[in-house]
Coordinates of C-alpha atoms in Angstrom, one line a residue:
M4 CA 0.2 0.1 -0.2
H5 CA 1.5 3.1 -0.8
M6 CA -0.3 5.7 1.3
Y7 CA 1.0 3.9 4.5
R8 CA 4.7 3.5 2.8
E9 CA 4.9 6.8 2.0
I10 CA 3.2 8.1 5.8
F11 CA 6.2 6.3 7.3
E12 CA 8.6 8.1 4.9
Q13 CA 7.7 11.4 6.8
P14 CA 10.8 11.3 9.0
A15 CA 13.7 11.2 6.2
V16 CA 11.5 13.5 4.4
L17 CA 11.5 16.2 6.6
Q18 CA 14.8 15.7 7.6
A19 CA 15.8 16.1 4.1
C20 CA 13.5 19.1 3.2
M21 CA 14.8 20.8 6.5
E22 CA 18.4 20.7 5.7
K23 CA 18.6 21.1 2.0
N24 CA 16.5 24.3 2.1
A25 CA 18.1 26.0 4.9
A26 CA 20.1 28.5 2.9
A27 CA 17.2 29.1 0.0
V28 CA 15.3 30.2 3.3
R29 CA 17.5 32.5 4.7
E30 CA 18.3 33.9 1.2
I31 CA 14.0 34.2 0.8
A32 CA 13.7 35.8 4.1
A33 CA 17.0 38.7 3.2
A34 CA 15.2 39.5 -0.3
G35 CA 12.2 40.1 1.4
G36 CA 12.7 43.6 2.3
R37 CA 9.4 45.6 3.2
I38 CA 6.7 43.4 3.0
R39 CA 3.2 45.0 3.1
N40 CA 0.8 41.7 2.4
I41 CA 1.8 38.0 1.8
V42 CA -0.2 36.2 -0.6
I43 CA -0.4 32.2 -0.6
A44 CA -1.7 30.5 -3.5
A45 CA -2.4 26.7 -3.5
R46 CA -5.3 24.1 -4.1
G47 CA -6.4 20.8 -1.9
S48 CA -4.4 19.3 0.4
S49 CA -1.6 22.2 -0.7
D50 CA -4.3 25.0 0.6
H51 CA -4.7 23.4 4.0
A52 CA -0.9 23.5 4.3
G53 CA -0.7 27.2 3.4
T54 CA -3.6 28.0 5.6
Y55 CA -1.5 26.4 8.2
G56 CA 1.2 28.8 6.9
K57 CA -1.1 32.0 7.2
Y58 CA -1.4 31.5 10.6
M59 CA 2.0 31.1 11.1
L60 CA 3.1 34.1 8.9
E61 CA 0.5 36.6 10.5
I62 CA 1.6 35.0 14.1
L63 CA 5.2 35.4 13.7
T64 CA 5.5 38.7 11.2
G65 CA 2.2 40.8 12.3
V66 CA 1.8 40.8 8.4
P67 CA -1.3 40.4 6.9
V68 CA -1.8 37.1 4.7
S69 CA -4.1 36.0 2.2
L70 CA -5.1 33.1 0.7
A71 CA -5.3 33.5 -3.3
A72 CA -8.7 33.3 -5.3
C73 CA -6.9 32.1 -7.9
S74 CA -9.9 32.3 -10.4
V75 CA -9.6 36.1 -10.1
V76 CA -6.9 36.2 -12.1
T77 CA -7.4 32.9 -14.0
A78 CA -11.3 33.0 -15.1
Y79 CA -12.3 36.5 -14.6
K80 CA -8.3 38.0 -16.0
T81 CA -8.7 40.6 -13.3
E82 CA -5.0 41.7 -13.8
M83 CA -3.9 41.8 -9.6
D84 CA -1.7 44.2 -8.1
Y85 CA 0.4 42.2 -6.0
S86 CA 3.6 45.1 -5.8
G87 CA 5.2 45.1 -2.6
C88 CA 4.3 41.5 -1.3
L89 CA 5.4 37.8 -1.0
V90 CA 3.8 35.5 -3.0
V91 CA 4.2 32.1 -2.4
G92 CA 2.8 29.2 -4.4
L93 CA 2.2 25.5 -3.6
S94 CA 1.6 22.6 -5.5
Q95 CA 2.8 18.8 -5.1
S96 CA 2.9 18.0 -8.8
G97 CA 4.2 21.9 -9.5
A98 CA 1.6 21.2 -12.2
A99 CA -1.3 23.7 -11.0
E100 CA -2.1 25.8 -14.2
D101 CA -3.8 28.6 -11.9
V102 CA -1.2 28.5 -8.8
A103 CA 1.4 29.1 -12.0
Q104 CA -0.8 32.1 -13.4
V105 CA -0.7 33.6 -9.9
L106 CA 2.5 33.3 -9.6
A107 CA 3.6 34.8 -13.1
R108 CA 1.6 37.7 -12.5
A109 CA 2.7 38.3 -9.3
R110 CA 6.6 38.3 -10.4
A111 CA 5.1 40.7 -13.5
C112 CA 4.5 43.4 -10.9
G113 CA 7.9 42.8 -9.1
A114 CA 7.3 41.0 -5.9
L115 CA 9.0 38.3 -4.4
T116 CA 7.5 35.0 -5.7
V117 CA 8.7 31.7 -4.3
A118 CA 7.3 28.3 -5.0
V119 CA 7.0 25.1 -2.9
T120 CA 6.7 22.1 -4.9
N121 CA 8.5 18.8 -5.3
F122 CA 9.5 19.0 -9.1
P123 CA 12.3 22.1 -9.4
Q124 CA 11.8 22.1 -13.3
S125 CA 7.6 21.9 -13.3
R126 CA 5.5 24.9 -14.7
V127 CA 5.1 26.2 -11.0
A128 CA 8.6 26.1 -9.9
C129 CA 9.8 27.4 -13.1
A130 CA 7.1 30.9 -12.6
A131 CA 9.1 31.8 -9.2
A132 CA 12.1 33.8 -8.7
H133 CA 12.8 31.2 -5.7
H134 CA 12.0 27.6 -5.2
L135 CA 11.7 25.9 -2.0
C136 CA 12.1 21.9 -3.1
L137 CA 9.9 19.3 -0.6
Y138 CA 12.5 16.3 -1.5
A139 CA 10.0 13.9 -1.0
G140 CA 10.5 11.9 -3.5
E141 CA 8.0 10.1 -6.2
E142 CA 4.7 9.9 -4.0
K143 CA 2.3 7.2 -5.5
S144 CA -0.6 7.6 -3.5
V145 CA -3.5 9.3 -4.6
A146 CA -3.7 10.7 -1.3
A147 CA -0.9 13.2 -0.4
T148 CA 1.0 12.8 2.4
K149 CA 4.8 13.0 2.8
T150 CA 4.2 16.2 0.8
V151 CA 1.8 17.9 3.0
T152 CA 3.5 17.9 6.7
A153 CA 7.1 19.0 4.4
Q154 CA 5.0 22.0 3.3
M155 CA 4.2 23.0 6.5
L156 CA 7.5 22.4 7.8
L157 CA 8.7 24.8 5.2
L158 CA 6.2 27.7 5.5
Y159 CA 6.9 27.6 9.6
Q160 CA 10.8 28.0 8.2
L161 CA 10.0 30.6 6.7
A162 CA 7.8 32.3 8.9
C163 CA 10.3 31.9 11.5
A164 CA 13.2 33.4 9.3
L165 CA 11.2 36.5 7.7
S166 CA 10.4 37.3 11.8
G167 CA 14.0 36.5 12.9
R168 CA 12.6 34.1 15.3
D169 CA 15.6 32.0 15.6
D170 CA 14.8 30.6 18.8
L171 CA 11.5 29.1 17.2
A172 CA 13.9 28.1 14.4
A173 CA 15.8 25.6 16.5
H174 CA 12.8 23.9 17.8
A175 CA 12.2 22.2 14.0
A176 CA 15.2 20.3 14.4
S177 CA 13.3 17.9 16.9
V178 CA 10.5 17.3 14.2
P179 CA 12.1 14.3 12.6
D180 CA 12.9 12.5 15.6
K181 CA 8.8 13.1 16.7
M182 CA 7.4 12.3 13.5
R183 CA 8.9 8.6 14.3
D184 CA 7.3 8.7 17.8
T185 CA 4.1 9.7 16.3
L186 CA 4.4 7.0 13.7
A187 CA 4.9 4.4 16.6
C188 CA 1.4 5.4 17.9
Y189 CA -0.3 3.6 14.5
G190 CA -1.7 0.8 16.8
S191 CA -3.1 2.4 19.2
I192 CA -4.8 4.6 16.2
K193 CA -6.1 1.8 14.1
D194 CA -8.1 0.4 17.2
A195 CA -9.3 4.0 17.8
A196 CA -10.3 3.8 14.2
S197 CA -12.3 0.7 14.2
C198 CA -15.3 2.8 16.4
F199 CA -15.6 4.6 12.7
Q200 CA -15.5 1.7 10.5
F201 CA -19.7 1.5 10.1
T202 CA -20.3 5.8 9.9
D203 CA -20.7 7.6 6.9
H204 CA -20.2 11.0 8.5
C205 CA -18.4 12.9 11.2
F206 CA -17.3 16.4 11.9
I207 CA -13.4 17.1 12.4
L208 CA -12.6 19.5 15.0
S209 CA -10.1 22.4 16.2
R210 CA -9.0 25.9 16.3
G211 CA -6.6 28.7 15.6
V212 CA -3.4 26.6 13.5
F213 CA -4.8 23.8 14.2
Y214 CA -7.4 24.2 12.3
P215 CA -5.9 23.7 9.1
M216 CA -4.7 19.9 9.5
A217 CA -8.6 19.7 10.7
L218 CA -9.7 20.6 7.0
E219 CA -6.8 18.1 5.7
A220 CA -8.1 15.0 8.1
A221 CA -11.5 16.1 6.7
L222 CA -9.9 15.6 2.8
K223 CA -8.1 12.4 3.9
L224 CA -11.4 10.7 5.1
Q225 CA -13.2 11.8 2.1
E226 CA -10.9 11.0 -0.8
T227 CA -10.2 7.3 1.2
N228 CA -13.2 5.8 2.9
Y229 CA -15.6 8.4 1.1
L230 CA -17.4 9.8 4.4
N231 CA -18.8 12.7 4.7
A232 CA -16.4 14.5 6.6
R233 CA -16.8 18.0 7.7
A234 CA -13.9 19.9 9.0
L235 CA -14.6 23.5 11.1
S236 CA -13.3 25.6 13.9
T237 CA -14.9 25.2 17.4
A238 CA -15.4 28.3 17.3
D239 CA -17.2 28.5 14.1
F240 CA -19.0 25.4 15.3
F241 CA -20.8 27.2 18.0
H242 CA -22.6 29.4 15.0
G243 CA -25.1 27.1 13.8
P244 CA -23.7 24.0 13.3
L245 CA -24.1 22.6 16.9
A246 CA -27.7 21.9 16.3
M247 CA -26.7 19.4 14.3
V248 CA -25.2 17.3 17.2
Q249 CA -27.5 14.9 19.2
K250 CA -26.6 11.2 21.1
N251 CA -23.9 9.6 19.0
T252 CA -22.3 12.2 16.5
P253 CA -19.5 10.7 15.7
V254 CA -16.6 13.4 16.3
I255 CA -13.0 13.9 15.9
F256 CA -11.5 16.2 17.9
Y257 CA -7.9 17.5 17.5
A258 CA -7.4 19.2 21.0
P259 CA -4.7 22.6 20.2
T260 CA -2.0 22.8 22.7
D261 CA -1.2 26.9 22.5
A262 CA -4.0 29.8 23.6
C263 CA -6.8 28.2 21.7
R264 CA -7.2 25.2 23.9
P265 CA -9.3 26.3 26.5
S266 CA -11.8 27.7 24.5
A267 CA -11.8 24.9 22.5
L268 CA -11.9 22.7 25.3
E269 CA -15.4 24.4 25.9
L270 CA -17.2 22.8 23.3
G271 CA -15.6 19.4 24.2
E272 CA -17.6 20.1 27.1
R273 CA -20.7 20.7 25.5
L274 CA -20.3 18.1 23.1
R275 CA -19.8 15.6 26.3
E276 CA -23.3 17.4 27.6
L277 CA -25.1 16.4 24.5
G278 CA -24.1 13.1 24.4
A279 CA -21.9 13.0 21.1
H280 CA -19.2 10.1 20.3
V281 CA -16.2 11.8 20.6
L282 CA -12.7 10.1 19.9
L283 CA -10.0 12.9 21.2
F284 CA -6.2 13.5 19.6
D285 CA -4.4 15.2 22.9
T286 CA -0.4 15.3 24.0
D287 CA -2.1 13.9 27.3
R288 CA -5.1 12.8 29.4
S289 CA -6.0 15.9 30.8
A290 CA -9.2 16.2 28.8
A291 CA -9.9 13.0 28.2
H292 CA -13.3 12.8 30.6
L293 CA -14.7 15.2 27.3
A294 CA -14.5 12.0 24.8
R295 CA -15.3 7.9 24.4
E296 CA -11.7 7.5 23.2
V297 CA -8.5 9.1 23.2
V298 CA -5.6 9.0 21.4
V299 CA -2.2 10.3 23.0
L300 CA 0.3 12.0 20.7
P301 CA 3.9 13.2 21.3
S302 CA 4.2 16.9 22.8
I303 CA 6.4 18.9 20.5
E304 CA 6.6 23.0 20.5
S305 CA 2.8 23.8 20.3
A306 CA 3.1 26.0 16.6
L307 CA 5.0 22.6 15.1
Q308 CA 2.0 20.4 16.7
P309 CA -0.1 20.5 13.8
I310 CA 2.4 18.9 11.7
L311 CA 2.2 15.5 14.3
Y312 CA -1.6 15.7 14.3
T313 CA -1.6 16.1 10.3
A314 CA 0.2 12.4 10.4
A315 CA -1.7 11.2 12.6
A316 CA -4.7 12.2 10.8
Q317 CA -3.4 10.0 7.8
M318 CA -2.9 7.1 10.2
F319 CA -6.4 7.1 10.7
A320 CA -7.7 7.4 7.2
C321 CA -5.1 4.8 6.2
A322 CA -6.1 2.7 8.4
L323 CA -10.1 3.2 8.6
T324 CA -9.6 1.9 4.5
E325 CA -7.7 -1.2 6.3
L326 CA -11.2 -2.0 8.3
K327 CA -13.1 -1.4 5.2
N328 CA -11.2 -3.1 2.9
L329 CA -10.5 -0.3 0.5
D330 CA -7.6 0.3 -1.6
P331 CA -7.1 4.1 -0.8
D332 CA -4.5 4.1 -3.5
Q333 CA -7.2 4.1 -6.3
P334 CA -9.8 6.0 -4.8
R335 CA -13.2 6.2 -7.2
N336 CA -13.1 9.2 -9.6
I337 CA -10.0 11.3 -8.8
R338 CA -6.3 10.7 -10.1
K339 CA -3.3 11.9 -8.4
V340 CA -2.9 15.3 -10.3
T341 CA -5.2 17.5 -11.4
V342 CA -5.0 20.6 -12.7
T343 CA -7.2 23.6 -12.7
E344 CA -7.7 27.1 -14.2

């Protein structure tokens, strides 16, 4: 199974990605100058990694970050003014035509442009002035795994470099070893997945810098297990979706380990009162009373915890396909490379 094997390649991929891009990340930060805005262009799993990058870049630099509406450039033919911006394009394959067009337009405006892909000679890579390579090797599984966490790690490094936070950047060195520890939890994650074997829907919840990986967790369950999985911020969940919860409603809850934890766990308390079937992913058992099942994962600096949670979500989806006798490498109706304009 390609997906399973590629999930377990992540420690080596993250190590190579971090080390081989260190000089390029410093070069980009040095070229940054006075950036008034940051734009991230991506689709699919790359967009979820980009949303994580949005949080990290805004938190650390204080510069507003927007996610590009690529159709504005490709379909509506608007000549966007990206001058004074840093524009980052994310694409595992590097074949995303809409991302490439955003980068090309930004480069024509004199913006600082960066492509993050797994293929240095790809369309997206060539559209930008700078390229950060994922060094992930071939990814055969349709469901992206190692390339997603590599993108997240690169965006974390870039945010640290642009903000001059060498102290935070140093934490990245522990990611490969912590990822190995996370992968060792596959057995307990598979046990937890058995409770979701016969459901066709679920909510996936988190908040803040952890919210983007909830989006990615939902996508993994949609494309490999065909679940109607809906990812929401715990803050947004109070604004309407809570009305859909009743006894035994399946919920996967990724507990934040940062400043968003107290407010997120308030929702956990409400879900417990309503009798929802909650599977909690956390770094300790302090909130275990909120859930039917708890998976305890290794702990790392809170801004990097979403990377470990993302790998856990990948393992959960992969384990569930085993239980349901599905092939995650050949999901129905979709292909590995999707090109949109």
